[in-house]
Short mmCIF file of C-alpha atoms in Angstrom, two decimals:
data_model
loop_
_atom_site.label_atom_id
_atom_site.label_comp_id
_atom_site.label_asym_id
_atom_site.label_seq_id
_atom_site.Cartn_x
_atom_site.Cartn_y
_atom_site.Cartn_z
CA UNK A 102 -0.31 -274.96 134.42
CA UNK A 103 -3.07 -273.66 133.19
CA UNK A 104 -5.14 -275.34 136.16
CA UNK A 105 -2.90 -274.14 138.46
CA UNK A 106 -2.95 -270.43 136.79
CA UNK A 107 -7.05 -270.50 137.15
CA UNK A 108 -6.55 -272.01 140.46
CA UNK A 109 -4.50 -269.07 141.73
CA UNK A 110 -6.67 -266.86 140.00
CA UNK A 111 -10.05 -267.69 141.81
CA UNK A 112 -8.16 -267.46 145.47
CA UNK A 113 -7.52 -264.13 144.01
CA UNK A 114 -10.94 -262.99 143.24
CA UNK A 115 -12.63 -264.13 146.34
CA UNK A 116 -10.04 -261.78 148.48
CA UNK A 117 -11.36 -259.48 146.20
CA UNK A 118 -15.01 -259.97 147.74
CA UNK A 119 -14.43 -260.82 150.96
CA UNK A 120 -18.00 -262.12 152.60
CA UNK A 121 -19.08 -262.27 156.42
CA UNK A 122 -18.26 -265.91 156.22
CA UNK A 123 -14.81 -265.69 154.94
CA UNK A 124 -14.23 -263.64 157.67
CA UNK A 125 -15.69 -266.00 160.42
CA UNK A 126 -12.25 -267.85 160.97
CA UNK A 127 -9.94 -265.14 160.77
CA UNK A 128 -7.78 -262.87 163.58
CA UNK A 129 -7.09 -258.92 163.01
CA UNK A 130 -4.33 -257.16 164.05
CA UNK A 131 -5.16 -253.65 164.23
CA UNK A 132 -2.53 -250.77 163.21
CA UNK A 133 -2.47 -247.10 163.04
CA UNK A 134 -0.87 -246.49 159.89
CA UNK A 135 1.13 -243.51 160.83
CA UNK A 136 2.40 -245.19 164.02
CA UNK A 137 3.72 -249.17 162.68
CA UNK A 138 6.70 -248.91 160.47
CA UNK A 139 8.67 -246.36 158.66
CA UNK A 140 9.23 -247.06 154.97
CA UNK A 141 13.12 -247.05 155.17
CA UNK A 142 12.96 -249.53 158.68
CA UNK A 143 14.61 -246.12 160.43
CA UNK A 144 13.15 -245.10 164.08
CA UNK A 145 12.99 -241.42 164.26
CA UNK A 146 11.11 -240.18 167.65
CA UNK A 147 7.99 -240.15 168.03
CA UNK A 148 6.13 -237.57 171.03
CA UNK A 149 2.16 -238.83 171.08
CA UNK A 150 1.20 -235.65 172.66
CA UNK A 151 3.11 -233.75 169.73
CA UNK A 152 0.11 -235.43 167.35
CA UNK A 153 2.31 -234.96 164.54
CA UNK A 154 3.10 -237.54 161.38
CA UNK A 155 5.64 -239.50 162.72
CA UNK A 156 5.84 -241.45 159.47
CA UNK A 157 4.83 -244.40 159.21
CA UNK A 158 3.82 -245.78 155.77
CA UNK A 159 1.97 -248.91 153.47
CA UNK A 160 5.48 -249.30 152.82
CA UNK A 161 6.47 -249.97 155.68
CA UNK A 162 3.52 -252.13 156.78
CA UNK A 163 4.51 -254.30 153.73
CA UNK A 164 8.09 -254.84 154.80
CA UNK A 165 6.70 -255.60 158.51
CA UNK A 166 3.90 -258.69 157.56
CA UNK A 167 6.38 -261.47 158.94
CA UNK A 168 6.54 -260.05 162.42
CA UNK A 169 2.25 -259.72 162.15
CA UNK A 170 1.48 -263.16 160.22
CA UNK A 171 4.37 -264.93 162.66
CA UNK A 172 1.72 -264.23 165.67
CA UNK A 173 -1.07 -265.85 163.63
CA UNK A 174 -2.80 -262.83 161.83
CA UNK A 175 -4.41 -263.46 158.52
CA UNK A 176 -6.33 -260.31 158.46
CA UNK A 177 -5.03 -256.12 159.20
CA UNK A 178 -6.96 -253.42 159.91
CA UNK A 179 -5.39 -249.63 158.77
CA UNK A 180 -6.46 -245.72 159.14
CA UNK A 181 -8.38 -244.72 156.88
CA UNK A 182 -6.91 -243.79 153.53
CA UNK A 183 -8.21 -240.55 151.81
CA UNK A 184 -6.45 -237.46 151.96
CA UNK A 185 -6.97 -235.31 155.55
CA UNK A 186 -6.55 -232.01 157.23
CA UNK A 187 -3.14 -231.04 155.69
CA UNK A 188 -0.72 -228.71 158.68
CA UNK A 189 -1.79 -227.73 162.41
CA UNK A 190 -4.85 -227.58 164.28
CA UNK A 191 -5.58 -227.08 167.70
CA UNK A 192 -5.12 -231.12 168.17
CA UNK A 193 -1.97 -231.38 166.23
CA UNK A 194 -2.43 -233.04 162.86
CA UNK A 195 -4.41 -235.72 160.95
CA UNK A 196 -2.11 -238.63 160.95
CA UNK A 197 -4.37 -240.94 162.55
CA UNK A 198 -6.38 -240.46 159.04
CA UNK A 199 -10.30 -239.25 160.20
CA UNK A 200 -10.02 -235.77 159.68
CA UNK A 201 -12.00 -236.39 156.03
CA UNK A 202 -11.04 -233.47 153.61
CA UNK A 203 -11.71 -235.33 150.30
CA UNK A 204 -13.20 -238.96 149.56
CA UNK A 205 -11.64 -239.06 146.14
CA UNK A 206 -7.55 -238.87 146.65
CA UNK A 207 -5.60 -240.64 148.90
CA UNK A 208 -3.70 -239.45 151.80
CA UNK A 209 -0.07 -238.66 150.83
CA UNK A 210 1.65 -239.03 153.60
CA UNK A 211 1.05 -242.36 154.11
CA UNK A 212 1.72 -243.43 150.24
CA UNK A 213 0.47 -243.39 146.41
CA UNK A 214 -2.07 -245.32 145.05
CA UNK A 215 0.23 -247.91 143.66
CA UNK A 216 1.45 -247.99 147.38
CA UNK A 217 -2.32 -248.74 148.93
CA UNK A 218 -2.64 -251.38 146.08
CA UNK A 219 1.08 -253.29 147.12
CA UNK A 220 -0.25 -253.35 150.52
CA UNK A 221 -3.09 -254.96 149.13
CA UNK A 222 -1.17 -257.66 146.56
CA UNK A 223 1.08 -258.32 149.63
CA UNK A 224 -1.09 -259.47 151.62
CA UNK A 225 -3.50 -261.31 149.33
CA UNK A 226 0.13 -262.93 148.59
CA UNK A 227 -0.05 -264.38 151.51
CA UNK A 228 -3.51 -265.52 152.00
CA UNK A 229 -4.35 -262.39 154.29
CA UNK A 230 -7.10 -259.62 154.11
CA UNK A 231 -7.62 -256.51 154.00
CA UNK A 232 -9.99 -253.97 155.97
CA UNK A 233 -9.79 -249.98 155.49
CA UNK A 234 -11.34 -247.92 157.71
CA UNK A 235 -13.93 -245.11 156.68
CA UNK A 236 -15.57 -242.70 157.57
CA UNK A 237 -19.03 -241.55 155.82
CA UNK A 238 -20.58 -239.30 158.60
CA UNK A 239 -18.41 -235.48 158.90
CA UNK A 240 -15.99 -234.29 156.86
CA UNK A 241 -12.89 -232.06 159.55
CA UNK A 242 -12.45 -228.61 159.26
CA UNK A 243 -9.96 -225.82 161.14
CA UNK A 244 -12.44 -223.06 161.47
CA UNK A 245 -15.96 -222.02 162.64
CA UNK A 246 -17.63 -221.63 160.41
CA UNK A 247 -15.94 -223.96 158.42
CA UNK A 248 -14.08 -223.76 154.67
CA UNK A 249 -17.10 -225.41 153.18
CA UNK A 250 -14.90 -224.80 149.48
CA UNK A 251 -12.28 -227.38 150.54
CA UNK A 252 -14.56 -230.74 151.32
CA UNK A 253 -14.21 -232.55 148.36
CA UNK A 254 -16.77 -233.70 146.54
CA UNK A 255 -18.83 -231.90 149.16
CA UNK A 256 -18.22 -228.15 149.21
CA UNK A 257 -21.67 -226.04 149.43
CA UNK A 258 -22.95 -225.97 152.87
CA UNK A 259 -25.98 -227.32 151.63
CA UNK A 260 -24.08 -230.95 151.52
CA UNK A 261 -24.45 -230.56 155.31
CA UNK A 262 -26.61 -230.38 158.49
CA UNK A 263 -27.05 -227.45 159.71
CA UNK A 264 -24.21 -226.43 162.90
CA UNK A 265 -25.47 -227.88 166.23
CA UNK A 266 -22.74 -229.86 168.35
CA UNK A 267 -24.47 -233.42 170.10
CA UNK A 268 -24.68 -232.02 173.24
CA UNK A 269 -27.41 -234.99 174.26
CA UNK A 270 -26.63 -238.60 173.48
CA UNK A 271 -30.39 -240.33 174.37
CA UNK A 272 -31.56 -237.63 171.40
CA UNK A 273 -31.05 -239.73 168.40
CA UNK A 274 -32.15 -236.94 166.53
CA UNK A 275 -29.53 -234.75 167.63
CA UNK A 276 -26.78 -237.39 167.49
CA UNK A 277 -27.57 -238.68 163.97
CA UNK A 278 -27.71 -234.36 163.16
CA UNK A 279 -25.50 -232.58 165.22
CA UNK A 280 -21.59 -231.92 164.51
CA UNK A 281 -19.36 -233.72 166.63
CA UNK A 282 -15.81 -232.13 167.82
CA UNK A 283 -15.96 -228.59 168.47
CA UNK A 284 -15.60 -225.26 167.51
CA UNK A 285 -11.55 -225.65 166.70
CA UNK A 286 -12.00 -228.73 164.36
CA UNK A 287 -15.96 -228.95 163.32
CA UNK A 288 -16.69 -232.49 161.96
CA UNK A 289 -19.13 -231.36 159.69
CA UNK A 290 -21.82 -233.78 159.67
CA UNK A 291 -22.72 -234.72 155.52
CA UNK A 292 -26.63 -234.62 154.99
CA UNK A 293 -27.10 -238.69 154.50
CA UNK A 294 -30.41 -237.78 154.07
CA UNK A 295 -29.28 -236.44 150.62
CA UNK A 296 -30.63 -238.59 147.20
CA UNK A 297 -27.24 -237.38 145.45
CA UNK A 298 -24.94 -237.48 148.61
CA UNK A 299 -26.51 -241.25 149.46
CA UNK A 300 -25.40 -242.26 145.36
CA UNK A 301 -22.35 -240.66 145.86
CA UNK A 302 -21.19 -242.43 149.41
CA UNK A 303 -22.31 -245.42 147.74
CA UNK A 304 -20.31 -244.79 144.02
CA UNK A 305 -17.54 -244.32 146.30
CA UNK A 306 -17.22 -247.07 148.50
CA UNK A 307 -17.54 -249.28 145.59
CA UNK A 308 -14.72 -247.28 143.62
CA UNK A 309 -12.41 -247.94 147.08
CA UNK A 310 -13.17 -251.17 146.97
CA UNK A 311 -12.66 -252.42 143.69
CA UNK A 312 -9.64 -249.66 143.42
CA UNK A 313 -7.24 -251.57 146.36
CA UNK A 314 -8.99 -254.77 146.18
CA UNK A 315 -9.83 -253.98 149.81
CA UNK A 316 -11.69 -257.22 151.40
CA UNK A 317 -13.04 -256.04 154.59
CA UNK A 318 -14.72 -252.20 155.59
CA UNK A 319 -14.40 -250.92 159.31
CA UNK A 320 -16.59 -247.77 159.76
CA UNK A 321 -16.38 -245.04 161.74
CA UNK A 322 -19.00 -243.06 163.82
CA UNK A 323 -21.85 -245.75 163.35
CA UNK A 324 -24.49 -244.33 164.90
CA UNK A 325 -23.78 -241.15 163.91
CA UNK A 326 -26.37 -241.89 160.54
CA UNK A 327 -29.56 -242.57 160.10
CA UNK A 328 -30.08 -246.66 160.14
CA UNK A 329 -31.51 -247.25 156.89
CA UNK A 330 -28.55 -245.70 154.63
CA UNK A 331 -26.29 -248.79 156.06
CA UNK A 332 -27.72 -251.30 153.80
CA UNK A 333 -27.40 -250.01 150.81
CA UNK A 334 -23.93 -248.58 151.84
CA UNK A 335 -22.73 -251.98 152.41
CA UNK A 336 -24.37 -253.65 149.64
CA UNK A 337 -22.47 -250.94 147.26
CA UNK A 338 -19.06 -251.76 149.51
CA UNK A 339 -19.32 -255.83 148.37
CA UNK A 340 -17.40 -256.72 151.29
CA UNK A 341 -17.80 -257.74 155.16
CA UNK A 342 -18.42 -254.69 156.91
CA UNK A 343 -17.93 -253.60 160.61
CA UNK A 344 -19.37 -250.74 161.91
CA UNK A 345 -18.45 -249.14 165.34
CA UNK A 346 -21.43 -248.06 167.30
CA UNK A 347 -19.59 -246.49 170.97
CA UNK A 348 -22.42 -247.59 173.44
CA UNK A 349 -22.39 -249.77 176.41
CA UNK A 350 -25.69 -251.25 175.88
CA UNK A 351 -26.30 -254.34 173.70
CA UNK A 352 -30.43 -253.02 173.74
CA UNK A 353 -29.07 -250.07 171.74
CA UNK A 354 -26.22 -251.43 169.20
CA UNK A 355 -28.20 -254.32 168.76
CA UNK A 356 -30.33 -252.86 166.36
CA UNK A 357 -27.57 -252.32 163.76
CA UNK A 358 -26.46 -255.70 163.46
CA UNK A 359 -29.36 -255.65 161.41
CA UNK A 360 -28.10 -253.43 158.95
CA UNK A 361 -24.62 -253.64 158.78
CA UNK A 362 -22.41 -257.69 159.17
CA UNK A 363 -21.32 -256.85 162.11
CA UNK A 364 -20.94 -254.34 164.82
CA UNK A 365 -17.66 -254.10 167.08
CA UNK A 366 -18.41 -255.55 170.13
CA UNK A 367 -18.46 -252.12 172.70
CA UNK A 368 -21.43 -253.47 175.25
CA UNK A 369 -18.87 -256.38 175.91
CA UNK A 370 -15.90 -253.94 176.68
CA UNK A 371 -16.91 -252.75 179.18
CA UNK A 372 -17.90 -254.77 181.52
CA UNK A 373 -14.46 -256.79 180.05
CA UNK A 374 -11.99 -254.04 180.98
CA UNK A 375 -13.99 -253.71 184.72
CA UNK A 376 -14.05 -257.95 185.01
CA UNK A 377 -10.25 -257.79 184.99
CA UNK A 378 -9.08 -254.47 185.44
CA UNK A 379 -8.50 -255.33 189.60
CA UNK A 380 -8.55 -258.51 191.22
CA UNK A 381 -12.43 -257.48 192.01
CA UNK A 382 -13.81 -257.21 189.11
CA UNK A 383 -17.39 -258.61 188.49
CA UNK A 384 -16.45 -261.47 185.69
CA UNK A 385 -20.83 -262.38 186.16
CA UNK A 386 -21.77 -258.65 184.43
CA UNK A 387 -19.03 -259.92 182.06
CA UNK A 388 -20.73 -263.07 181.46
CA UNK A 389 -24.42 -261.39 181.40
CA UNK A 390 -23.52 -258.57 178.53
CA UNK A 391 -21.76 -261.43 175.94
CA UNK A 392 -25.19 -264.03 176.72
CA UNK A 393 -27.27 -260.69 175.94
CA UNK A 394 -26.05 -260.17 172.91
CA UNK A 395 -25.87 -263.92 171.98
CA UNK A 396 -30.06 -263.56 171.91
CA UNK A 397 -29.87 -259.81 170.76
CA UNK A 398 -28.07 -259.35 167.77
CA UNK A 399 -28.48 -260.40 164.38
CA UNK A 400 -25.99 -262.86 164.13
CA UNK A 401 -25.30 -263.61 168.26
CA UNK A 402 -22.19 -262.62 168.83
CA UNK A 403 -20.65 -264.34 165.49
CA UNK A 404 -18.63 -261.86 163.15
CA UNK A 405 -18.80 -259.39 166.14
CA UNK A 406 -15.38 -257.65 166.52
CA UNK A 407 -13.88 -258.58 169.93
CA UNK A 408 -11.40 -256.38 171.01
CA UNK A 409 -9.67 -254.89 174.44
CA UNK A 410 -8.13 -252.04 173.13
CA UNK A 411 -8.18 -249.21 170.34
CA UNK A 412 -7.24 -246.72 169.12
CA UNK A 413 -10.10 -244.50 170.87
CA UNK A 414 -9.05 -246.25 174.57
CA UNK A 415 -6.78 -246.23 177.06
CA UNK A 416 -4.76 -249.36 176.75
CA UNK A 417 -5.84 -252.12 179.30
CA UNK A 418 -1.48 -252.14 180.25
CA UNK A 419 -2.29 -247.85 181.63
CA UNK A 420 -4.99 -249.40 183.78
CA UNK A 421 -3.32 -251.79 185.62
CA UNK A 422 0.42 -253.52 185.71
CA UNK A 423 -1.02 -257.21 187.39
CA UNK A 424 0.34 -259.95 183.92
CA UNK A 425 -1.90 -261.90 185.14
CA UNK A 426 -4.59 -259.86 184.99
CA UNK A 427 -3.12 -258.67 182.23
CA UNK A 428 -2.60 -262.76 180.28
CA UNK A 429 -6.49 -262.91 180.94
CA UNK A 430 -7.92 -260.02 179.63
CA UNK A 431 -5.68 -260.60 176.30
CA UNK A 432 -6.86 -264.49 176.18
CA UNK A 433 -10.83 -263.29 176.36
CA UNK A 434 -11.40 -262.30 172.40
CA UNK A 435 -9.91 -265.54 170.97
CA UNK A 436 -11.57 -267.73 173.49
CA UNK A 437 -15.06 -266.46 171.97
CA UNK A 438 -17.43 -266.46 169.54
CA UNK A 439 -16.66 -263.03 167.98
CA UNK A 440 -13.89 -262.53 165.93
CA UNK A 441 -10.43 -261.58 167.97
CA UNK A 442 -9.19 -258.33 167.48
CA UNK A 443 -5.05 -257.23 168.37
CA UNK A 444 -4.46 -253.35 168.61
CA UNK A 445 -0.74 -252.69 168.06
CA UNK A 446 1.28 -252.36 170.44
CA UNK A 447 -0.74 -254.52 173.23
CA UNK A 448 1.74 -257.56 172.23
CA UNK A 449 4.66 -254.93 173.16
CA UNK A 450 2.97 -254.74 176.65
CA UNK A 451 2.44 -250.38 175.19
CA UNK A 452 0.91 -248.48 178.27
CA UNK A 453 -0.25 -245.62 176.70
CA UNK A 454 -3.08 -243.77 178.62
CA UNK A 455 -5.99 -242.32 176.38
CA UNK A 456 -5.72 -240.64 172.97
CA UNK A 457 -3.39 -239.64 171.91
CA UNK A 458 -0.93 -241.47 174.53
CA UNK A 459 -2.16 -245.08 172.90
CA UNK A 460 -1.04 -244.62 169.03
CA UNK A 461 2.73 -244.44 169.87
CA UNK A 462 4.96 -246.17 167.19
CA UNK A 463 6.00 -249.53 167.20
CA UNK A 464 9.25 -248.82 165.86
CA UNK A 465 10.25 -247.65 169.60
CA UNK A 466 9.63 -252.19 170.30
CA UNK A 467 11.84 -253.05 168.18
CA UNK A 468 9.25 -254.95 167.00
CA UNK A 469 11.47 -257.92 169.42
CA UNK A 470 9.06 -260.83 169.05
CA UNK A 471 10.35 -263.16 171.91
CA UNK A 472 8.46 -261.21 174.66
CA UNK A 473 5.58 -262.84 177.30
CA UNK A 474 2.47 -260.99 175.53
CA UNK A 475 3.96 -262.30 172.01
CA UNK A 476 4.48 -265.79 172.55
CA UNK A 477 0.50 -265.59 174.16
CA UNK A 478 -0.55 -263.86 171.12
CA UNK A 479 1.20 -266.18 168.81
CA UNK A 480 -0.34 -269.48 171.08
CA UNK A 481 -4.53 -268.74 170.93
CA UNK A 482 -4.07 -267.69 167.40
CA UNK A 483 -2.85 -270.92 166.80
CA UNK A 484 -4.95 -272.67 169.43
CA UNK A 485 -7.91 -271.08 167.72
CA UNK A 486 -6.96 -272.74 164.38
CA UNK A 487 -6.50 -275.52 165.85
CA UNK A 488 -10.11 -275.65 167.29
CA UNK A 489 -11.55 -274.76 163.79
CA UNK A 490 -9.63 -277.31 162.18
CA UNK A 491 -11.01 -280.50 164.92
CA UNK A 492 -14.16 -279.12 164.70
CA UNK A 493 -16.30 -277.80 161.70
CA UNK A 494 -18.57 -276.24 163.32
CA UNK A 495 -16.79 -274.31 166.35
CA UNK A 496 -17.33 -271.00 163.76
CA UNK A 497 -21.34 -271.78 164.53
CA UNK A 498 -21.29 -273.16 168.02
CA UNK A 499 -22.11 -269.90 170.38
CA UNK A 500 -20.18 -270.31 173.29
CA UNK A 501 -21.74 -270.84 176.41
CA UNK A 502 -20.47 -270.28 180.70
CA UNK A 503 -20.45 -273.29 182.98
CA UNK A 504 -20.09 -272.41 186.63
CA UNK A 505 -16.85 -272.85 188.12
CA UNK A 506 -16.72 -272.65 191.06
CA UNK A 507 -15.58 -269.42 192.30
CA UNK A 508 -16.86 -265.82 191.60
CA UNK A 509 -13.45 -264.53 191.12
CA UNK A 510 -13.19 -267.82 188.13
CA UNK A 511 -14.47 -267.63 184.65
CA UNK A 512 -14.91 -271.11 182.39
CA UNK A 513 -16.23 -270.61 178.98
CA UNK A 514 -16.42 -273.43 176.64
CA UNK A 515 -16.82 -273.73 172.68
CA UNK A 516 -15.59 -277.31 172.11
CA UNK A 517 -12.93 -278.32 171.63
CA UNK A 518 -11.59 -275.77 173.90
CA UNK A 519 -12.82 -274.81 177.68
CA UNK A 520 -10.75 -271.32 178.31
CA UNK A 521 -10.65 -270.77 182.39
CA UNK A 522 -9.90 -267.21 182.82
CA UNK A 523 -9.34 -265.74 186.41
CA UNK A 524 -9.58 -262.21 187.97
CA UNK A 525 -7.35 -263.02 191.33
CA UNK A 526 -4.09 -261.53 189.88
CA UNK A 527 -0.38 -263.12 190.00
CA UNK A 528 -0.69 -263.40 193.58
CA UNK A 529 -4.03 -266.09 193.12
CA UNK A 530 -3.62 -269.60 193.06
CA UNK A 531 -7.35 -270.34 190.84
CA UNK A 532 -8.51 -273.49 191.31
CA UNK A 533 -11.49 -274.55 188.82
CA UNK A 534 -14.15 -277.17 189.68
CA UNK A 535 -16.12 -277.30 185.98
CA UNK A 536 -18.51 -280.65 186.86
CA UNK A 537 -19.95 -280.93 183.46
CA UNK A 538 -16.91 -279.65 180.84
CA UNK A 539 -18.75 -281.55 177.88
CA UNK A 540 -15.21 -284.02 177.58
CA UNK A 541 -15.79 -287.99 177.21
CA UNK A 542 -14.45 -289.26 181.01
CA UNK A 543 -10.79 -289.58 181.77
CA UNK A 544 -10.40 -287.67 178.15
CA UNK A 545 -7.03 -286.09 177.52
CA UNK A 546 -6.14 -282.81 177.64
CA UNK A 547 -3.47 -280.38 177.44
CA UNK A 548 -3.80 -277.02 178.17
CA UNK A 549 -2.35 -274.80 174.95
CA UNK A 550 -0.86 -272.44 177.35
CA UNK A 551 1.74 -274.22 178.87
CA UNK A 552 1.63 -277.61 177.08
CA UNK A 553 1.03 -279.10 180.55
CA UNK A 554 -1.28 -282.45 180.06
CA UNK A 555 -3.86 -283.85 182.78
CA UNK A 556 -7.70 -286.23 182.47
CA UNK A 557 -10.65 -285.22 182.31
CA UNK A 558 -12.83 -286.79 185.26
CA UNK A 559 -15.11 -289.79 184.76
CA UNK A 560 -17.83 -288.03 184.00
CA UNK A 561 -16.33 -285.56 181.55
CA UNK A 562 -16.27 -282.58 184.10
CA UNK A 563 -11.88 -280.94 185.01
CA UNK A 564 -10.74 -280.11 188.33
CA UNK A 565 -7.88 -277.88 187.22
CA UNK A 566 -5.30 -276.03 190.21
CA UNK A 567 -3.64 -273.36 188.72
CA UNK A 568 -0.56 -270.79 189.97
CA UNK A 569 0.19 -266.95 189.09
CA UNK A 570 -3.00 -265.99 188.95
CA UNK A 571 -2.74 -267.19 185.03
CA UNK A 572 -5.48 -268.28 182.66
CA UNK A 573 -5.53 -271.96 181.45
CA UNK A 574 -7.27 -273.21 178.12
CA UNK A 575 -7.66 -276.57 177.68
CA UNK A 576 -7.93 -279.00 174.69
CA UNK A 577 -7.99 -282.44 174.26
CA UNK A 578 -4.77 -283.87 173.10
CA UNK A 579 -6.73 -285.83 170.60
CA UNK A 580 -7.51 -282.50 168.58
CA UNK A 581 -4.31 -280.86 168.69
CA UNK A 582 -1.74 -282.11 165.51
CA UNK A 583 1.74 -283.75 165.82
CA UNK A 584 2.99 -281.78 162.78
CA UNK A 585 0.88 -279.15 164.27
CA UNK A 586 2.55 -275.30 166.40
CA UNK A 587 0.17 -276.02 169.42
CA UNK A 588 2.28 -278.30 172.06
CA UNK A 589 2.94 -281.10 168.98
CA UNK A 590 4.80 -282.98 171.97
CA UNK A 591 1.44 -283.88 173.29
CA UNK A 592 -0.53 -284.03 170.50
CA UNK A 593 -1.98 -287.50 169.74
CA UNK A 594 -4.30 -286.13 166.76
CA UNK A 595 -3.66 -286.89 163.19
CA UNK A 596 -1.24 -285.00 161.11
CA UNK A 597 -1.79 -281.80 159.71
CA UNK A 598 -3.93 -281.15 156.07
CA UNK A 599 -1.85 -281.90 153.61
CA UNK A 600 -3.46 -278.41 152.32
CA UNK A 601 -1.02 -276.83 153.97
CA UNK A 602 2.14 -277.79 151.81
CA UNK A 603 0.46 -275.93 149.12
CA UNK A 604 0.67 -272.26 150.44
CA UNK A 605 3.58 -272.77 153.33
CA UNK A 606 0.86 -272.55 155.82
CA UNK A 607 -1.26 -269.79 154.61
CA UNK A 608 -3.94 -272.39 153.51
CA UNK A 609 -4.40 -272.36 157.05
CA UNK A 610 -5.82 -268.90 156.90
CA UNK A 611 -7.78 -269.26 153.65
CA UNK A 612 -11.57 -269.65 154.23
CA UNK A 613 -13.30 -273.23 154.42
CA UNK A 614 -16.15 -271.50 151.81
CA UNK A 615 -13.03 -271.47 149.33
CA UNK A 616 -13.65 -274.72 148.56
CA UNK A 617 -17.35 -274.87 147.79
CA UNK A 618 -16.02 -271.98 145.57
CA UNK A 619 -13.68 -274.04 143.82
CA UNK A 620 -15.97 -277.31 143.45
CA UNK A 621 -18.81 -274.95 142.35
CA UNK A 622 -16.25 -273.11 139.36
CA UNK A 623 -14.84 -276.64 138.29
CA UNK A 624 -18.00 -277.88 138.14
CA UNK A 625 -19.74 -274.67 135.87
CA UNK A 626 -16.41 -274.89 134.26
CA UNK A 627 -16.32 -279.06 133.25
CA UNK A 628 -12.28 -278.68 134.56
CA UNK A 629 -10.61 -281.29 136.97
CA UNK A 630 -8.54 -279.23 139.66
CA UNK A 631 -5.49 -281.63 140.61
#
């Protein structure tokens, strides 16, 4: 009993300080707290155009964790948690959480401090991680000039940069020291050059992470704060940090990979959307951008946040209604080097346009799990986990783009997985010819999306004929477990790891590094863990 208690305690402590490496094998479900789930399971109307609070809370999230975990996600990213502007503004209410007024108080619309702690605990009980969004760059006012006295703990005008609104994004000084927003809701730029303010922010993030057992921090508007601010802030957080740098050039974004653990992969997002939005999209541009990032980011594309949708951009399904294009685009984040991120509602085929239309209430979907994209995402998550289990180097092996025989097709090889994508659309019958796919001669493969089997040729290449413009994701049948959740009828690999039995499946999502922590801890304590 003592050994089990100590073992459980170690797992809990590892969740309190999740490093970048411990996030490598995760997949993240991003949600807008106010729009994900109500605490009592009710389904009130929610008109996105009104930009009002609709009633989602942290308790609501706890009640719907089965829905998230059933799709295979083992981390969630929630909205900022601190107190925001109260009441209505020219742009509605602060339901999204990005209009900070008091960093030392919790947003009461989302629940109490104990509710947030309960969410963190519920996630950790499932072997899942909590990522919290934070805003460092600014506080939000409701007039111009703003009422500085309402900002906490920075209540003096001297705590902020002098008023000027960003107008030239090619001027980095202006980007960092002028204000976002406008005169209706000015986002008042904090003076992050001031040593006292820097110390306060570093202490604040350390306290937030500690108080709520946060495992990762997503940082808003990173490019609007000087780069040399970030290393100490990240060190103070003590957990994985991923920054939003909204820019389409890898050359610009790469500098921020030097000061934070990771970035959201915006440079790849732009060509990703363009590649699959229409049947005339440029797949070569997508591959070229990935290769630029692999070469220029501090850790390549590893641990970058790969996404198709988020709360700041129009939903992909507002840009195209072609099911095949959608399915190919949704596949992308799960077959490349970074950490896959799915924006809530994408799996329910939500199609809201630009903000605020893309922030719909998920309860209006009924959380139906028997839907095509829910199944698709569940399969992709399971396939990625199977690939990680089959190849101990999967998470550190860079994806390669192999010749596939057509401008409308793409072959992404990350052994043991070969993803075959196309933007031909639903009326197309794509074919892929990949002469050197890296497999053994005549090796038996399976498309994990359909469980249809095929064989590599004598040289390890593949020739595949598709239908309906659908993607295929190939893996050797020997890499899949007969007791696993991915094409088990086709699998020829061994039984799943016995570790799964310890946690009812949750062990699949625990970081590999935990094993090393256990070994080191046992050695130090001269205990045998059995």
